[in-house]
XYZ file of C-alpha atoms in Angstrom:
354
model
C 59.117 -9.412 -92.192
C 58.400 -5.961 -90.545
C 55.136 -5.559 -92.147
C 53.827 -8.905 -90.930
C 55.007 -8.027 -87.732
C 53.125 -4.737 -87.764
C 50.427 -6.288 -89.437
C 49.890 -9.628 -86.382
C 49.726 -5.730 -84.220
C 46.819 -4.374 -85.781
C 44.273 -7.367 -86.742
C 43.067 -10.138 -84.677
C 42.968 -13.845 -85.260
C 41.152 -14.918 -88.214
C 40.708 -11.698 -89.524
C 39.427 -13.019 -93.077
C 39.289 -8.804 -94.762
C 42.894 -8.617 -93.753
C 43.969 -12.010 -95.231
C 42.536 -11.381 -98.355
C 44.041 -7.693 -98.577
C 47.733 -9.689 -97.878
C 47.154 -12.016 -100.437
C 46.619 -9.632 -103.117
C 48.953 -6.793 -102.289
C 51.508 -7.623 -100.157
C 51.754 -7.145 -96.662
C 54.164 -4.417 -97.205
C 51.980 -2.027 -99.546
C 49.405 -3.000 -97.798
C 50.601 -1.059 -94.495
C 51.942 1.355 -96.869
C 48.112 2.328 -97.996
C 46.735 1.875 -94.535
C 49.406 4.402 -93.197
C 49.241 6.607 -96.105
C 45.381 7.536 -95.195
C 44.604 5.938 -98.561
C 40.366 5.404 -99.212
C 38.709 2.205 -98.824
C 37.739 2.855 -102.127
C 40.708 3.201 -103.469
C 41.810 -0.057 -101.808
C 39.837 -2.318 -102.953
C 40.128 -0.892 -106.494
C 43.801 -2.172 -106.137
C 43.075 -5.206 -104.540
C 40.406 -6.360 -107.227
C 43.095 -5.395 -109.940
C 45.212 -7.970 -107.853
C 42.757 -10.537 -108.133
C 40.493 -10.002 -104.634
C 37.269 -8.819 -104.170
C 36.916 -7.167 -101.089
C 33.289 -5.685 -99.921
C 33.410 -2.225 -99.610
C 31.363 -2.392 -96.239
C 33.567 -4.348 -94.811
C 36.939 -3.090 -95.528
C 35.247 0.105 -94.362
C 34.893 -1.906 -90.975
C 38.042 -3.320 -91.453
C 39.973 0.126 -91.958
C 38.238 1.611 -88.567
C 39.547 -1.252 -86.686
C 43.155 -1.139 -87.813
C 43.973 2.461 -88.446
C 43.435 3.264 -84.414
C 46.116 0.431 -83.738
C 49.241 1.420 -86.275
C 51.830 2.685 -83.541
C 55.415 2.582 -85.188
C 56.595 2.411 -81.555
C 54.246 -0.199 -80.117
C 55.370 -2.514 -82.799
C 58.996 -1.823 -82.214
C 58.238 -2.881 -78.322
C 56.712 -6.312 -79.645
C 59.571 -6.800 -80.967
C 61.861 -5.585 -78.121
C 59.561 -7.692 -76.253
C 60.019 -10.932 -77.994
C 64.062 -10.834 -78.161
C 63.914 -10.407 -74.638
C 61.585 -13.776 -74.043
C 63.568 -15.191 -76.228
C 60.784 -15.719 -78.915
C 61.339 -16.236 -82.950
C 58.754 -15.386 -85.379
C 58.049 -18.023 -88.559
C 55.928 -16.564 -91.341
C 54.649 -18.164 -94.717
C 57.562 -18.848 -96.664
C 59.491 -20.062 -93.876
C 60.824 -23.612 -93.950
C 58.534 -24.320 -90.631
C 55.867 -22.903 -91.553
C 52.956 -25.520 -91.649
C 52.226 -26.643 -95.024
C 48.158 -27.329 -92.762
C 47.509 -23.867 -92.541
C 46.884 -23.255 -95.918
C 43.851 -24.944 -95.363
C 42.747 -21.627 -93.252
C 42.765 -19.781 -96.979
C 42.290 -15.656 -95.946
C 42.205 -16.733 -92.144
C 45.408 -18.160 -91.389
C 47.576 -16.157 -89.202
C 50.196 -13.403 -90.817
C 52.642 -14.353 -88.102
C 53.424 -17.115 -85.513
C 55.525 -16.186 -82.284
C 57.389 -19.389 -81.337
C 59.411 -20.085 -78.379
C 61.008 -23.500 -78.632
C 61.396 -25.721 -82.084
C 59.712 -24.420 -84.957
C 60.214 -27.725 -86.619
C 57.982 -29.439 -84.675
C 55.483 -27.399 -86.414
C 55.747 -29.682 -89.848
C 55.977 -33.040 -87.901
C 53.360 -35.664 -87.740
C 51.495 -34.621 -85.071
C 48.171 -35.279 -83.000
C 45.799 -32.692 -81.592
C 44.451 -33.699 -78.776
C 41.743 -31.515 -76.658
C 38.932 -31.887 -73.727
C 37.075 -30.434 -70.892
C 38.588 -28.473 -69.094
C 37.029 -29.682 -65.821
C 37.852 -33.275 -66.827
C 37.315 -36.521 -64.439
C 39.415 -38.934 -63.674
C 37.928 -41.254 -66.202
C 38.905 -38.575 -68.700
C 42.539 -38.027 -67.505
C 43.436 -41.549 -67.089
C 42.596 -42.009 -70.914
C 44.063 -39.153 -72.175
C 47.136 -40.241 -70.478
C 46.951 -43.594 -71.771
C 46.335 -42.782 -75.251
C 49.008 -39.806 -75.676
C 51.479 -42.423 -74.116
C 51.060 -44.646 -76.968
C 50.738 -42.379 -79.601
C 53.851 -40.615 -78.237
C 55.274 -44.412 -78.482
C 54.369 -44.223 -82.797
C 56.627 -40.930 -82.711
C 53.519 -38.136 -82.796
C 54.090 -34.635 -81.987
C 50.825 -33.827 -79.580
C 49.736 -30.100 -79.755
C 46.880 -29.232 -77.632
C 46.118 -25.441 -75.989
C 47.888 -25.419 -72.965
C 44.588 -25.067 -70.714
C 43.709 -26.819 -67.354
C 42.195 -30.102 -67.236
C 43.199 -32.613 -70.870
C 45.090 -30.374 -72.733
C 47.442 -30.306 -69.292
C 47.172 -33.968 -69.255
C 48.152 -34.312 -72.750
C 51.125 -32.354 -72.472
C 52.152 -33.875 -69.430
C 52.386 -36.966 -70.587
C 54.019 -36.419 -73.381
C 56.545 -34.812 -71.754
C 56.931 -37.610 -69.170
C 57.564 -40.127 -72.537
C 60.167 -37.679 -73.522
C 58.170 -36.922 -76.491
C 57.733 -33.510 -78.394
C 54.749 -31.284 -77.935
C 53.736 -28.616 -79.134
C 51.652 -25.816 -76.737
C 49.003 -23.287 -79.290
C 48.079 -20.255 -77.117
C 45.158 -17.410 -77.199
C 47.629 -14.909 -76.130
C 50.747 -14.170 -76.221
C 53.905 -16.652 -76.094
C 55.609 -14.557 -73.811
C 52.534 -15.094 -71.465
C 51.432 -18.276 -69.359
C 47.769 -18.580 -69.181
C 46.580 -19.941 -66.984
C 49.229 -18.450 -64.785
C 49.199 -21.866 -62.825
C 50.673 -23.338 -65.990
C 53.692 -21.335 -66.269
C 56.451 -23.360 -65.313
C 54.704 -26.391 -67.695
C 54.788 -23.882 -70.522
C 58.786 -22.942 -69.595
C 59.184 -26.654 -69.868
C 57.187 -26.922 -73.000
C 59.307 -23.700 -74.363
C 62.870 -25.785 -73.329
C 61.515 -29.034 -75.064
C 59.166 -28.491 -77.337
C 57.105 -25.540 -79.225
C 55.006 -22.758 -77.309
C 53.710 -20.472 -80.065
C 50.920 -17.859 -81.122
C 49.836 -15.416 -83.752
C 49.243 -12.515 -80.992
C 52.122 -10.030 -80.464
C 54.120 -10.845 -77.204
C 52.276 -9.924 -73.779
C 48.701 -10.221 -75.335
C 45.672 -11.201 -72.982
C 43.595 -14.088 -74.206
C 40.140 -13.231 -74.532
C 36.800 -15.555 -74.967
C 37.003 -14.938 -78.732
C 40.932 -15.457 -79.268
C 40.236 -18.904 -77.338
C 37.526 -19.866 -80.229
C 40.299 -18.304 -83.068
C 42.925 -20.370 -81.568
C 41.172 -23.058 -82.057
C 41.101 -23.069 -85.524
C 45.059 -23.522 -85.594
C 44.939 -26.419 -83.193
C 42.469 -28.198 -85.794
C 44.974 -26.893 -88.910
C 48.297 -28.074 -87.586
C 47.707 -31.846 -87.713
C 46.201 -34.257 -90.086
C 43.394 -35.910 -87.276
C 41.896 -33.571 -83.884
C 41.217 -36.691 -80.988
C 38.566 -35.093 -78.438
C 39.392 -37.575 -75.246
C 36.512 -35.728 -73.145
C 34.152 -32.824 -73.556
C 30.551 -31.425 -72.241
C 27.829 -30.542 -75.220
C 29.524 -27.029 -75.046
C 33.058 -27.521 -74.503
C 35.673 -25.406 -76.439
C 36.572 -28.513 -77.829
C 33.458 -28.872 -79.390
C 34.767 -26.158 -81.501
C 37.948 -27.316 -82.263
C 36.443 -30.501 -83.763
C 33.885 -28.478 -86.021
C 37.103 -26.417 -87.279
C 38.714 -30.164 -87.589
C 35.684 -31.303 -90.158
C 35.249 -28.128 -91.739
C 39.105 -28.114 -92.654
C 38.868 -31.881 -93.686
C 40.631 -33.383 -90.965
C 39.803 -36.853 -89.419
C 38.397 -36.783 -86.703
C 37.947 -39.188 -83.080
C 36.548 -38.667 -79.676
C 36.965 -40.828 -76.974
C 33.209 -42.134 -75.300
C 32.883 -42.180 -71.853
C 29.909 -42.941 -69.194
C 26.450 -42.265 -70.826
C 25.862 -41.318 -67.278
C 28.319 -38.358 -67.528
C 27.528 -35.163 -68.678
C 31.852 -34.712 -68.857
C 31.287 -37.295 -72.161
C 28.532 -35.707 -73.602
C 30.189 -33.635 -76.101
C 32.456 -36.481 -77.362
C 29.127 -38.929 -78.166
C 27.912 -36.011 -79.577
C 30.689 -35.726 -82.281
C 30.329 -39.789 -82.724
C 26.537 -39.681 -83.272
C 26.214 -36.875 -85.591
C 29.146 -35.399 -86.938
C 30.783 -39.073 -88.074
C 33.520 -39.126 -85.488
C 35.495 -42.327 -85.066
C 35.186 -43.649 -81.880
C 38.694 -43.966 -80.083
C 39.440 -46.348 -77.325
C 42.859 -46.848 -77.571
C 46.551 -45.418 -78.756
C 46.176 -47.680 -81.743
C 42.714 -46.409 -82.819
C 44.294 -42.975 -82.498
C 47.039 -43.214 -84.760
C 44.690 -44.776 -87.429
C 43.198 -41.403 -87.453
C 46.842 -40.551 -88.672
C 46.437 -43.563 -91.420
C 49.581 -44.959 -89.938
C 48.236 -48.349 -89.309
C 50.509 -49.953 -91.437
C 53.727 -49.319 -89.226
C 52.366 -49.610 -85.646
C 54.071 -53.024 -84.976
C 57.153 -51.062 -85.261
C 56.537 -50.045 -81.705
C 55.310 -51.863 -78.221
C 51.412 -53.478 -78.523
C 51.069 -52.725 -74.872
C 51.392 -48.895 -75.232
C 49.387 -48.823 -78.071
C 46.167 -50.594 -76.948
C 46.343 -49.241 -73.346
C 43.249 -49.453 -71.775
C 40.787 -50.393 -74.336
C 43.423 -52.978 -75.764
C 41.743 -56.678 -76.652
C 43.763 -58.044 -74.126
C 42.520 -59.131 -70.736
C 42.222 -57.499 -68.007
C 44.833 -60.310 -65.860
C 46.678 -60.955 -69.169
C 50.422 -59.508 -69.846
C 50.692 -57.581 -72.675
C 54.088 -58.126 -74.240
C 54.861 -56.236 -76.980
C 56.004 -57.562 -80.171
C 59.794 -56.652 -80.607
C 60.065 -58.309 -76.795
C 58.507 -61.672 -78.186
C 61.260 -61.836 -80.594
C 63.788 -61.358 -78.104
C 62.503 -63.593 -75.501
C 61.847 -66.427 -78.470
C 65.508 -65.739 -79.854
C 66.540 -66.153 -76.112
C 64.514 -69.792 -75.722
C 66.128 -70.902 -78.935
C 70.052 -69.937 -77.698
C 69.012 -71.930 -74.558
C 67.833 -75.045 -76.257
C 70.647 -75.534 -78.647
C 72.907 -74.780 -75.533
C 71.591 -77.749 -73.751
C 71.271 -80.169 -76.536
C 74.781 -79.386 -77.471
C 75.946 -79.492 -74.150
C 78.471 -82.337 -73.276
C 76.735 -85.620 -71.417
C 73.220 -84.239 -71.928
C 70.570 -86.376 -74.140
C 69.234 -85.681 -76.502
């Protein structure tokens, strides 16, 4: 456990060089050869007797950027820092450890930091990302399709930024449903600041988690890395709203590359917010998503969806009319059972005709 920990210090997300080193030594002699000052060389000699083959050039690379980072101390304080915030950290091997990031091969993380229940990271589960500047159009669907789904029992991760990924935790929060918060930096650390009592909430009721040590500052390309987590921990990625360059445009590419089914939601063609999301329909094979029902199809749980309430699930791109009342089906059973008591009440009823 130590040497992961030291290890999630020294390389950052992704790191593919590092992965592969892990997988064929150990993370333990691993940091053993890095802190003995042993060649690169000599390195990958070991690792290809393991199995790996490792490019000299770039474990060369590789060595110059970890070496400058291996602080005994510094790790100690990441983990002094993590008790205190009250953080746990799941590695491969653990019971919670998601059986989807496996998928990630020599760039999955060596470490998550979780703050909440780790559990939640092997439930059925939903990713769900946008714009960050989304519209109204694009909030009011999100909401109305993470409502539903929440409904079918999904988990719904998302990133924790402003605009849909706030939405989609929201609301799943508001259906008393579990969600599940991926961030760029560390778990200790709300970003955007503006989000931190959601993310305390999210911590109390869900899962907040990262693979950066505690009190690390997301940068541009730890947004893009995180990504590729958000796209591994759940069978389908549903973009609700995104521009032609939205971060969630790269979620979804880390979604098909991975093999995961994928949905975006269209919007106006007038609106460059929806861009992205025809985008991803048009070209990249996308199924178009109007509804909570379409969305758990992604999940290939069609099958079981008149477990729960019709109205939740088709929401606002339902069949149904726009004056008609949606009842669901358990509540049509009920009311019918109800009609029946009442008719054989009054035909049974003393000096009433039959």
């Amino acid at each position: 456990m130590l040497a992961r920990i030291a290890w999630s210090r020294l390389v950052e997300p992704g790191d593919g060089t590092a992965g592969a080193l892990l997988a064929a030594l150990g993370p333990a002699p691993a940091l053993r050869l890095l802190i003995e000052g042993v060649s690169s060389r000599a390195i990958a000699e070991r690792a290809e007797a393991a199995g790996a083959d490792l490019a000299r050039r770039n474990l060369d690379e590789a060595l110059d950027r970890w070496r400058p980072r291996l602080d005994r101390r510094a790790t100690l304080g990441d983990i002094e820092r993590a008790i205190a915030a009250g953080l746990r950290v799941i590695m491969p091997g653990d019971s919670c450890w998601p059986e989807g990031f496996a998928d990630l091969g020599a760039h999955a993380p060596t470490v998550l930091w979780t703050r909440g229940d780790p559990a939640l990271l092997r439930a059925p589960g939903l990713s769900v990302v946008g714009a960050r500047a989304a519209t109204g159009y694009g909030s009011h669907v999100t909401a109305e399709i993470v409502d539903g789904v929440c409904a079918a029992g999904i988990v719904i991760v998302s990133g924790a930024a402003y605009g849909i990924d706030a939405v989609a935790h929201r609301t799943a929060l508001a259906a008393e449903a579990p969600t599940v918060a991926v961030l760029a930096g560390g778990a200790d650390r709300a970003y955007p600041q503006a989000h931190d009592s959601l993310l305390e909430r999210i911590g109390r009721e869900g899962l907040v988690c990262a693979e950066m040590i505690p009190g690390s500052a997301p940068t541009k390309w730890r947004f893009r890395a995180r990504n590729r987590l958000i796209a591994a921990l759940t069978p389908a990625t549903l973009v609700t709203e995104a521009g032609i360059r939205s971060g969630s445009i790269n979620t979804a590419g880390h979604a098909a590359t991975l093999g995961r089914a994928l949905g975006a939601v269209p919007g106006p063609v007038t609106s460059a917010a929806s861009t992205g999301c025809h985008l991803l329909i048009r070209e990249y094979g996308a199924m178009l998503v109007a509804n909570a029902r379409e969305a758990c199809e992604l999940l290939d749980i069609g099958d079981q969806l008149e477990l729960f309430g019709k109205e939740r699930l088709d929401g606002v791109g339902g069949a149904a009319g726009a004056g008609e009342q949606r009842v669901p089906p358990v509540h049509e059973r009920v009311l019918d059972a109800i009609r029946f008591a009442e008719d054989v009440r009054r035909t049974t009823s003393p000096g009433v005709r039959a």
